[in-house]
Short mmCIF file of C-alpha atoms and ligand atoms in Angstrom, two decimals:
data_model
loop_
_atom_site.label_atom_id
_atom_site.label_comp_id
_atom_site.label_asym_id
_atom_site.label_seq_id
_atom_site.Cartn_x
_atom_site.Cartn_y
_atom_site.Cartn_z
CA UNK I 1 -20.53 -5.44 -5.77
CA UNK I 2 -17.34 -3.51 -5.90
CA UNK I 3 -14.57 -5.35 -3.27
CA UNK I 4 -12.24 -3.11 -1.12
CA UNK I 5 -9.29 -2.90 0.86
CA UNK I 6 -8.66 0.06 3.02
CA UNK I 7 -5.11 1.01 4.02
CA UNK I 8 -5.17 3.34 6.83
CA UNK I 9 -2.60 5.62 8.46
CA UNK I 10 -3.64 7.60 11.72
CA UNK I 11 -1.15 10.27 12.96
CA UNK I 12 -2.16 12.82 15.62
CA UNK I 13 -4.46 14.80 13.85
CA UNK I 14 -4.28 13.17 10.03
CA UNK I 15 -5.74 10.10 8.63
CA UNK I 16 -4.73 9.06 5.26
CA UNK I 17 -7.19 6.50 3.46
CA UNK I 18 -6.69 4.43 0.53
CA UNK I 19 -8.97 2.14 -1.12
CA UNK I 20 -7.87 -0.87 -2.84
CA UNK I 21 -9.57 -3.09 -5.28
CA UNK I 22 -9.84 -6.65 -4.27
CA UNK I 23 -7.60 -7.32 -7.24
CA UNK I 24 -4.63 -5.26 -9.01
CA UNK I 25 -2.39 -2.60 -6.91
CA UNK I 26 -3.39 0.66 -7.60
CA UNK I 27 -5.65 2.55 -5.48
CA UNK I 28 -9.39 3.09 -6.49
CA UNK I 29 -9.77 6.45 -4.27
CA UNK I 30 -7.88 8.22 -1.43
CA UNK I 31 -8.35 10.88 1.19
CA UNK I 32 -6.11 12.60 3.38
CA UNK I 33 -8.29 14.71 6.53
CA UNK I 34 -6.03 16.65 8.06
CA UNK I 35 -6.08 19.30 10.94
CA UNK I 36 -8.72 16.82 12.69
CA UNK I 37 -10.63 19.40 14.80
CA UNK I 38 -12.45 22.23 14.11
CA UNK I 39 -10.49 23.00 11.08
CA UNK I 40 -10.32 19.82 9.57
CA UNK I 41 -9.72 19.07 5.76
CA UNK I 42 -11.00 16.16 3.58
CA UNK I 43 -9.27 15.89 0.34
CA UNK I 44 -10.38 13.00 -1.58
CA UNK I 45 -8.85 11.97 -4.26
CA UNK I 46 -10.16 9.31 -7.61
CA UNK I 47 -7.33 6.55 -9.69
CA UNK I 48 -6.46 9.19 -11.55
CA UNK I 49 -5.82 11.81 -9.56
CA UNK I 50 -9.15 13.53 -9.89
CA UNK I 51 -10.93 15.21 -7.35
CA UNK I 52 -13.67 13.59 -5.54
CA UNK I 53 -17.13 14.87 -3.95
CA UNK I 54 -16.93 14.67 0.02
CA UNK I 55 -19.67 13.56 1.60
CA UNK I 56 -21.26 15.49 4.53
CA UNK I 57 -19.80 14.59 8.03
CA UNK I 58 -18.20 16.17 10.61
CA UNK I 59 -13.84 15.91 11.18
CA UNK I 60 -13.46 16.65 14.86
CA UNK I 61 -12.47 13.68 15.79
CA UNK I 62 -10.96 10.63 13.98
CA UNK I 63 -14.06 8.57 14.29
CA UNK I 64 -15.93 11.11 12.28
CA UNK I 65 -13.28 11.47 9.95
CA UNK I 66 -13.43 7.63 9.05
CA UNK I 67 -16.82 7.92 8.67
CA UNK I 68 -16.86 10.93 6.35
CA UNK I 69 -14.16 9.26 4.30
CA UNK I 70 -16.19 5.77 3.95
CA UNK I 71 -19.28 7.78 2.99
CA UNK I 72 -17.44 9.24 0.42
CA UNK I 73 -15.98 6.68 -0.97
CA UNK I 74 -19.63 5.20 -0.83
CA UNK I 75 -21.01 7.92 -2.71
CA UNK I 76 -18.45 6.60 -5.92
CA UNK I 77 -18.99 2.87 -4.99
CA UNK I 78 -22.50 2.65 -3.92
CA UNK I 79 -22.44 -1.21 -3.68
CA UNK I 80 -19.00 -1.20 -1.81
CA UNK I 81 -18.07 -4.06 0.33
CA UNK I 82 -15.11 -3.55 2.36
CA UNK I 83 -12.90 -7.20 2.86
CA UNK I 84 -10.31 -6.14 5.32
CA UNK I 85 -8.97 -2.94 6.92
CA UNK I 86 -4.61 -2.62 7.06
CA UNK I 87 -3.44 -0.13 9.38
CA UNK I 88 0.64 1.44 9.60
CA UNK I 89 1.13 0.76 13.29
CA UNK I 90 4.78 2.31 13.93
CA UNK I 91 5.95 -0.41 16.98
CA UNK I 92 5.15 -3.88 17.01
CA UNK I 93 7.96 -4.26 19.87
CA UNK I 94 10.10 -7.70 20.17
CA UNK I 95 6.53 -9.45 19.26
CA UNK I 96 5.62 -9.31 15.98
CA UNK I 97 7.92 -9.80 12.65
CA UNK I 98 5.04 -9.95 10.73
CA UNK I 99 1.83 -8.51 10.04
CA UNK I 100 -1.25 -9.42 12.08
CA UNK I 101 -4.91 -9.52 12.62
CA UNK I 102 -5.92 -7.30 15.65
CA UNK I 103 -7.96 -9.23 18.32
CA UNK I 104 -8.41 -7.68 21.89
CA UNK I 105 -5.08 -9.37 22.91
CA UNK I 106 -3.13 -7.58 20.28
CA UNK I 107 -4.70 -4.44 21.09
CA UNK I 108 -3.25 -5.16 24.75
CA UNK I 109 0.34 -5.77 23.97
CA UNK I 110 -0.09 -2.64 21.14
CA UNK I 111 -1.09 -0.72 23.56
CA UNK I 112 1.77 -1.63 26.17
CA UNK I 113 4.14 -0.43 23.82
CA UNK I 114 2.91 3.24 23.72
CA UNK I 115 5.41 4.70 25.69
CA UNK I 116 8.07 3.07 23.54
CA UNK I 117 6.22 6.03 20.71
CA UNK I 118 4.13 8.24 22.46
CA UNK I 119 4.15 10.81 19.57
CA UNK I 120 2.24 7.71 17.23
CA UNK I 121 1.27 4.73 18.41
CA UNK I 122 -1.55 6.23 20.24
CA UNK I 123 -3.04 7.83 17.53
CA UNK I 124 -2.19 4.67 15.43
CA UNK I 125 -4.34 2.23 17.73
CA UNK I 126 -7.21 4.99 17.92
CA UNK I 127 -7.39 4.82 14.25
CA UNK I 128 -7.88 1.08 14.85
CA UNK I 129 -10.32 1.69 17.09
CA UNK I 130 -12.37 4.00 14.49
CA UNK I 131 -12.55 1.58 12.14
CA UNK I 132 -13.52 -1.02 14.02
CA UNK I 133 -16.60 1.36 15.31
CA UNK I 134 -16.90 2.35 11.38
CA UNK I 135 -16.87 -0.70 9.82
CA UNK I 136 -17.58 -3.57 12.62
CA UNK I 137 -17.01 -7.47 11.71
CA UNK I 138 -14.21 -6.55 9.27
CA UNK I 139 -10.81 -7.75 9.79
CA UNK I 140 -8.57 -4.92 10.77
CA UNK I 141 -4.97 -6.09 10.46
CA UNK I 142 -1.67 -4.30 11.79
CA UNK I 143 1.68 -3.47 9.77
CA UNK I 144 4.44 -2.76 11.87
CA UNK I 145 7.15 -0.55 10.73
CA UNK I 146 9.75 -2.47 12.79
CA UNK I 147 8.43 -5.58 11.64
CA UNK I 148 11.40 -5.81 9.30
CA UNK I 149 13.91 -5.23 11.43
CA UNK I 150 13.24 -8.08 14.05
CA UNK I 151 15.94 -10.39 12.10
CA UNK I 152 18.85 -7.73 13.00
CA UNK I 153 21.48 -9.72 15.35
CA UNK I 154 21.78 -8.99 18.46
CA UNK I 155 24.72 -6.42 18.24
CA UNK I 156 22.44 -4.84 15.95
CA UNK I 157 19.47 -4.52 18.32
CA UNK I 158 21.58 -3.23 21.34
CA UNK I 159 22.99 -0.51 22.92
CA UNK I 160 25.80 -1.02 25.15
CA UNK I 161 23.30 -0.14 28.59
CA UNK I 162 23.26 -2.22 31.33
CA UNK I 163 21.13 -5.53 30.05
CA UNK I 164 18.18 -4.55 32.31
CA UNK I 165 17.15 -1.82 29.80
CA UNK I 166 17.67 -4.15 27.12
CA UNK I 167 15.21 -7.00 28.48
CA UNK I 168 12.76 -3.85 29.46
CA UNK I 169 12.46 -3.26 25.60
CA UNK I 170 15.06 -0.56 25.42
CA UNK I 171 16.37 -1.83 21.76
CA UNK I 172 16.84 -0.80 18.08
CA UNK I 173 13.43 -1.57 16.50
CA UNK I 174 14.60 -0.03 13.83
CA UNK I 175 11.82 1.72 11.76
CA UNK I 176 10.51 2.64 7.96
CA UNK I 177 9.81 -1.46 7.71
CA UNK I 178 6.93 -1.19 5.26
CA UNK I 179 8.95 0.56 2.85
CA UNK I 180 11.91 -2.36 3.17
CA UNK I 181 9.73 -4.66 3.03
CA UNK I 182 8.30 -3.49 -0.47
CA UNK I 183 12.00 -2.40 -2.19
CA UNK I 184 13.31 -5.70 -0.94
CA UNK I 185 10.15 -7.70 -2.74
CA UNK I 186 10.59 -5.66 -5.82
CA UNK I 187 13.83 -6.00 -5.95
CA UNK I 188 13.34 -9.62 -5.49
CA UNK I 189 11.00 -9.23 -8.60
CA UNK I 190 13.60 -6.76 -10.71
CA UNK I 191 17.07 -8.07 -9.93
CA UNK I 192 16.67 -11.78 -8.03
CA UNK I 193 20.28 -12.15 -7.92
CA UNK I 194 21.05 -8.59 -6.46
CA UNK I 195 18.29 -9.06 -3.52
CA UNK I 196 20.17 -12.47 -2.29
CA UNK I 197 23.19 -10.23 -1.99
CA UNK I 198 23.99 -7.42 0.14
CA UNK I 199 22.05 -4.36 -0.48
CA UNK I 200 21.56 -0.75 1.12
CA UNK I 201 18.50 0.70 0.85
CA UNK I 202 18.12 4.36 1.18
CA UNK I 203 14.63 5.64 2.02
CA UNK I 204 15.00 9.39 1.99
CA UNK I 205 11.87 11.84 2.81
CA UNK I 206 10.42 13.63 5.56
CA UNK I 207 11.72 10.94 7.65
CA UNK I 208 14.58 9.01 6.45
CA UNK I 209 16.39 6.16 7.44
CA UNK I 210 19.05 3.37 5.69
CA UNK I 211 19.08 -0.16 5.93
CA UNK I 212 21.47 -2.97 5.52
CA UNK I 213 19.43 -6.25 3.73
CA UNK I 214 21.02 -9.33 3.08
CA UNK I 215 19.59 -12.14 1.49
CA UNK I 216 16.10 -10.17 1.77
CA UNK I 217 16.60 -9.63 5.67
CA UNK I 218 17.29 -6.72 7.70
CA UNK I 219 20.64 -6.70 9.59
CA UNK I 220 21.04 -3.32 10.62
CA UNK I 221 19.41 0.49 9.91
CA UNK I 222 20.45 3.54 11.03
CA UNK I 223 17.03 4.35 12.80
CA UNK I 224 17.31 2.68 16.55
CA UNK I 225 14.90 2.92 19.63
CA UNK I 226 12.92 5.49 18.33
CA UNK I 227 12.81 7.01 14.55
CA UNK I 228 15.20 10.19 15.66
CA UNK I 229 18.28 8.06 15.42
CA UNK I 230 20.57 8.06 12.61
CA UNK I 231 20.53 10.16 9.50
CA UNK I 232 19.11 13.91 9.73
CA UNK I 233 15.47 14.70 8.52
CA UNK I 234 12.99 17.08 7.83
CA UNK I 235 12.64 18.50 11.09
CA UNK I 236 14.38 15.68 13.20
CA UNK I 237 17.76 15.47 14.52
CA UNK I 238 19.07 12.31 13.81
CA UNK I 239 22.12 10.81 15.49
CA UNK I 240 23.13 12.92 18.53
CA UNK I 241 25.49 12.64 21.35
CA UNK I 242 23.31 12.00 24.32
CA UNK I 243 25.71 14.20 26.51
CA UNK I 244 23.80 16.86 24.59
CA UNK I 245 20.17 16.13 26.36
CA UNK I 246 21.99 15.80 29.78
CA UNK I 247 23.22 19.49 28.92
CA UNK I 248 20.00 20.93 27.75
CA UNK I 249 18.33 19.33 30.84
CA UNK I 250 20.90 20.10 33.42
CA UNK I 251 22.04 23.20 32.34
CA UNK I 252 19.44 24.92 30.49
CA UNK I 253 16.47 23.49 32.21
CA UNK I 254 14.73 22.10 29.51
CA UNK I 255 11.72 19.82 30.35
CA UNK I 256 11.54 15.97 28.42
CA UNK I 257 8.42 17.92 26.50
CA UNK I 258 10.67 20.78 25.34
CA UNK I 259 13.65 18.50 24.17
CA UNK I 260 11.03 16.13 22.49
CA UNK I 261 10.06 19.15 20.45
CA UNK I 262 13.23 20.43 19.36
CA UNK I 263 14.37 16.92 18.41
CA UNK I 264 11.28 16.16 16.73
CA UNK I 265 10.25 19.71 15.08
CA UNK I 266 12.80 22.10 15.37
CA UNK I 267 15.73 20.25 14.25
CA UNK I 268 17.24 18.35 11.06
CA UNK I 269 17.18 20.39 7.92
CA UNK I 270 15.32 23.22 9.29
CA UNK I 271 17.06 23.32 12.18
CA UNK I 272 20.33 23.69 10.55
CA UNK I 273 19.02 25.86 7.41
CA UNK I 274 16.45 28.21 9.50
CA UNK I 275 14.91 27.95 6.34
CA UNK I 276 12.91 25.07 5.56
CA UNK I 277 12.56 21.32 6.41
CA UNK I 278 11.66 20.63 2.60
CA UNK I 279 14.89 19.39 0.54
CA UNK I 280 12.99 21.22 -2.77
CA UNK I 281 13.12 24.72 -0.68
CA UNK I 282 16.84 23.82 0.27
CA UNK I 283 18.00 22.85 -3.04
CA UNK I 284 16.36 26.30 -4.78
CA UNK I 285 17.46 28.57 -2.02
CA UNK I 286 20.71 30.87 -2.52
CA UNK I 287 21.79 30.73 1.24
CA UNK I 288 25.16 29.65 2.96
CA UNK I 289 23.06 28.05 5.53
CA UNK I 290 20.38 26.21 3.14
CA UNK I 291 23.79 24.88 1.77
CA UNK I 292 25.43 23.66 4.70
CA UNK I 293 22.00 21.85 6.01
CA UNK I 294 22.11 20.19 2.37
CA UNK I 295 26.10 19.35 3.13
CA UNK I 296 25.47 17.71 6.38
CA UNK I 297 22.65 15.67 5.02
CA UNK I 298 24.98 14.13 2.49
CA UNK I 299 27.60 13.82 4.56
CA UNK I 300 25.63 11.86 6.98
CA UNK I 301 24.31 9.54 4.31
CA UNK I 302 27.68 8.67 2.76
CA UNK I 303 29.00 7.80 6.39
CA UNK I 304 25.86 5.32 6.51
CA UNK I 305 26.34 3.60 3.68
CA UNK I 306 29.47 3.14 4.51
CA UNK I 307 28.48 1.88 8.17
CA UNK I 308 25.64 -0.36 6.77
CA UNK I 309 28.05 -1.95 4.18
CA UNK I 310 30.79 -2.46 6.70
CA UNK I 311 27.86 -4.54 8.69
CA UNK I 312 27.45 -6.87 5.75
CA UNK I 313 31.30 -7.01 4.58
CA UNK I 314 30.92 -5.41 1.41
CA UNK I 315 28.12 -3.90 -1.10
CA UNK I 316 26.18 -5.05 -4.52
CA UNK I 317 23.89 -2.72 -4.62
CA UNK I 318 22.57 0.98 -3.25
CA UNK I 319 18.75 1.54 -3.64
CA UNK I 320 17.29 4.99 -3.51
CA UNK I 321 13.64 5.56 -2.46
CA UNK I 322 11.48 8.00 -0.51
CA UNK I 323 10.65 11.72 -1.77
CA UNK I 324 14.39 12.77 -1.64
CA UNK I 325 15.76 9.44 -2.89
CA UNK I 326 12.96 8.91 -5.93
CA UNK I 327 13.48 12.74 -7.04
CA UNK I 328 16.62 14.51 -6.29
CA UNK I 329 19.32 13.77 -8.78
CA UNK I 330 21.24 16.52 -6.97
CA UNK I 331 21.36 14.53 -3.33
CA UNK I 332 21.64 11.34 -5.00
CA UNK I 333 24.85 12.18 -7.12
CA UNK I 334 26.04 14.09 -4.36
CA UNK I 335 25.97 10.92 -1.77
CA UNK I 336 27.35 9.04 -4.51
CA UNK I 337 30.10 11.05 -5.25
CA UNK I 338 32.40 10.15 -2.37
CA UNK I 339 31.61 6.55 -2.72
CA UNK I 340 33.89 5.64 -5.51
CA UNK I 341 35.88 3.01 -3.33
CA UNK I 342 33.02 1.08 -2.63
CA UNK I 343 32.85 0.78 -6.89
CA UNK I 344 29.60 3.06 -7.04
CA UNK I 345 29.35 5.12 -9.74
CA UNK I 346 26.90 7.18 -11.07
CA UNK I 347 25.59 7.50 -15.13
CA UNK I 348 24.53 11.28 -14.82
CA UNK I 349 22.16 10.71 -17.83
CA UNK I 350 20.38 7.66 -16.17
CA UNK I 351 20.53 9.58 -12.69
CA UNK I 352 19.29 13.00 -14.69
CA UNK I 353 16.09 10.96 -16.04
CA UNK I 354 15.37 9.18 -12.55
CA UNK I 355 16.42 6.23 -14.29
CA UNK I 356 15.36 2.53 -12.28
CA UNK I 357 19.54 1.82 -12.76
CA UNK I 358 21.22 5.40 -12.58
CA UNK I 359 24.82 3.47 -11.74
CA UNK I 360 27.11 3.61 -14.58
CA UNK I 361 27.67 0.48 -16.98
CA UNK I 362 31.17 -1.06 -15.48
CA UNK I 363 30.31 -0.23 -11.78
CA UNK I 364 31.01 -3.07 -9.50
CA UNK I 365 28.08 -1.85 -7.40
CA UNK I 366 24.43 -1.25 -8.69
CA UNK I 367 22.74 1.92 -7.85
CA UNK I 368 19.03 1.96 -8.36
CA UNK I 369 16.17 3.80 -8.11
CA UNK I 370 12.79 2.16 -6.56
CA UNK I 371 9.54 4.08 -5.64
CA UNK I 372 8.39 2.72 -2.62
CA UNK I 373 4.50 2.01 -2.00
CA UNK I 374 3.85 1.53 1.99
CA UNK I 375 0.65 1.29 1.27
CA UNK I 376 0.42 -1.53 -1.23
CA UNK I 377 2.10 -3.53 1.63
CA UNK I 378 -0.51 -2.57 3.60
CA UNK I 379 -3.20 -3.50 1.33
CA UNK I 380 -1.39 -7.09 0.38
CA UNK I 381 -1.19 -7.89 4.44
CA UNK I 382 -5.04 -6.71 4.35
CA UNK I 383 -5.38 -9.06 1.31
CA UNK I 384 -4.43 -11.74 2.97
CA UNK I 385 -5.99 -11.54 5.83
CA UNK I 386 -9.38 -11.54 4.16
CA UNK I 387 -8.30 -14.83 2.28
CA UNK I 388 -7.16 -13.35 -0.87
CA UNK I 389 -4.14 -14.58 -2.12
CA UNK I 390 -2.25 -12.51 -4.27
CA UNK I 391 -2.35 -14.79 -7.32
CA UNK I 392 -6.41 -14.03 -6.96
CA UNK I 393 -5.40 -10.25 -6.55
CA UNK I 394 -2.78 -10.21 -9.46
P1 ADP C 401 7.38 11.58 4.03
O1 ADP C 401 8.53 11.05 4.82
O2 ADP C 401 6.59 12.64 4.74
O3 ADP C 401 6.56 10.52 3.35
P2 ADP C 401 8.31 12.10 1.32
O4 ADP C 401 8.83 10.73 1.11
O5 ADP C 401 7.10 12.53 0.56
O6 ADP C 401 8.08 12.43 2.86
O7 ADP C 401 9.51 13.12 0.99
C1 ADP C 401 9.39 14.48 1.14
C2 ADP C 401 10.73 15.11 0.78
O8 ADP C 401 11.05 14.82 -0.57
C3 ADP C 401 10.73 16.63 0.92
O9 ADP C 401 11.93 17.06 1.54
C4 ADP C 401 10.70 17.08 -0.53
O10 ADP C 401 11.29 18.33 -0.71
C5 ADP C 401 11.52 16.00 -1.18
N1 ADP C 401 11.35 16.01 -2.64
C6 ADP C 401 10.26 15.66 -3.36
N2 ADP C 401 10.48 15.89 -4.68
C7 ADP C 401 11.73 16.41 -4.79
C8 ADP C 401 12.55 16.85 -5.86
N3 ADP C 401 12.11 16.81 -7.12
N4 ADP C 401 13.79 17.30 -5.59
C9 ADP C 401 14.24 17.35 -4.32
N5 ADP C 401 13.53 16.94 -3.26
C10 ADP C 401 12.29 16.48 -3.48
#
């Protein structure tokens, strides 16, 4: 009998699939279907990397897709038995801190929160769904992305709007959680006495985001109601005046569905490059504009981690993670290089070799790099909710 966990991520038309062994954290298999619809793709991947044989099924619609995956990862692990199910669910609202095991009533309040991310949660909660049709009687547990952030104080979860909003839900959820979650624990693992202290972590991809942890908690991150807010992305905006959506509503006559898409997809560093929303393209491209997208998105970062520090009343550590953070020497040296007064200090050797410490020897403040792992959160909330602790997974 081979024992799995499944970590599941449903966007609108994607599902990403891992498989976990009941013990030990790396992945057994993976898939990614994507373009679910007629043109759906299955790629399925082994431990190492290797290719694996998809099994026939159909991927025009997300149920099918989970059932194509699970038959493929059948066809490797005939004698598979599947222990628990973890999901990414982006909001968890003001209720949950932690993860949780879905019953009908958690579905409810999940689903009451859709309108807080109408671009995910949906598709986040039908993923549920599917694999509580594919795989029936197994527990199917929820990780929250804001999870996190529910120990931010209360001028950290605000907006100065009159309180109604505020008691209505309209807060700073704060987002990226399962990626906190996992630097802080490793941290806690690597450094003990640098996670009790005051530490910004930097999770820099698609999406990116910064948080301020102290003593292992959240206090404040740049991402707020939604995950536009704060520091430029891919293809989103980040922090903008909101005087700027009154304009484009009032004055150009742009609809809420036209706005969401240029904040969403149009903006960030393809917006501002009319290039490219991918930091590799940016960084390899000869063009004034490429340049001046990669200059905003440091300047925005340094004035973040000088924010977040300012929060906690002072710095011991930065933490870099996220496709950006865990690869670009380039942006990281370049965020660090106006941060001198805050005693950070890069070793361009260490930073050159993606180093786990790329801060210099006599810096006051440690600069580290951490690969995040989402999905090994996922899998140890899974874990647990199937009664395995980790000391029976180690
Ligand atoms: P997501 O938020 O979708 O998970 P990732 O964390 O995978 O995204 O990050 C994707 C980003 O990381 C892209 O902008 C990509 O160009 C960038 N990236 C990955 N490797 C490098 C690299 N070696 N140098 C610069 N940027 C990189």
């Amino acid at each position: 009998m081979t024992q799995g966990i499944l970590t599941l991520n449903a966007g609108s038309s994607s599902l990403k699939v891992a498989l976990f062994p009941g013990r030990g954290d790396r992945p057994m298999a993976s898939a990614l279907a994507d373009r679910i619809g007629p043109e759906g793709t299955l790629r399925l991947k082994g431990a190492f990397g290797q290719p694996l044989e998809a099994a026939p099924g159909d991927l025009t619609s997300h149920a099918g897709a989970m059932r194509m995956v699970l038959d493929s990862f059948r066809l490797e692990f005939p004698d598979l038995d599947i222990l628990a199910a973890g999901h990414r669910v982006v909001h968890g609202g003001d209720a949950f801190d932690a993860p949780v095991t879905v019953t009908p009533e958690v579905m409810e309040t999940l689903a009451r929160l859709q309108p807080f991310a109408p671009l995910h949660q949906p598709h986040n909660l039908a993923g549920i769904r599917a694999a509580m049709e594919a795989f029936p009687g197994v527990a199917q547990v929820a990780c929250f992305d804001t999870a996190f952030h529910r120990s931010h104080p209360w001028v950290n979860d605000t907006f100065a709007l009159p309180r109604a909003l505020y008691d209505a839900g309209v807060r700073r959820y704060g987002f990226h959680g399962l990626s906190y979650d996992y630097v802080t624990g490793t941290l806690g693992d690597l450094a003990p006495h640098l996670a009790e202290g005051r530490v910004v972590i930097a999770h820099l991809g698609n999406g990116a985001s910064m948080c301020a942890v102290q003593g292992g908690r959240s206090v404040a991150s740049t991402m707020g109601f939604s995950a536009l807010d704060g520091l430029p992305m891919g293809t989103r905006c980040g922090q903008v005046d909101p005087g700027v959506l009154l304009y484009l509503m009032d004055q150009r006559g742009m609809s809420a569905a036209e706005i969401s898409d240029l904040l969403y997809r149009q903006s960030g560093l393809l917006g501002l490059s009319g290039l490219s929303n991918d930091m590799r393209t940016l960084e390899a491209a000869a063009t004034p504009e490429a340049a001046q997208a990669i200059d905003y998105f440091v300047f925005r970062c340094q004035r973040e981690v000088g924010g977040l520090a300012a929060a906690m009343g002072g710095i011991d550590a930065l933490v870099f993670c996220g496709g950006i953070g865990e690869n670009s020497r380039l942006i990281r040296a370049r965020i660090c290089e106006r941060l001198g007064w805050m005693g950070i200090e890069i070793d361009h050797a260490r930073n050159t070799e993606n180093a786990l410490v790329i801060s210099s020897e006599l810096a006051r403040t440690t600069v580290m790099v951490v690969p995040t792992d989402e999905e090994l959160v996922i899998a140890r909330a899974a874990r647990a909710a199937a009664g395995l602790t980790e000391r029976d997974a180690a």
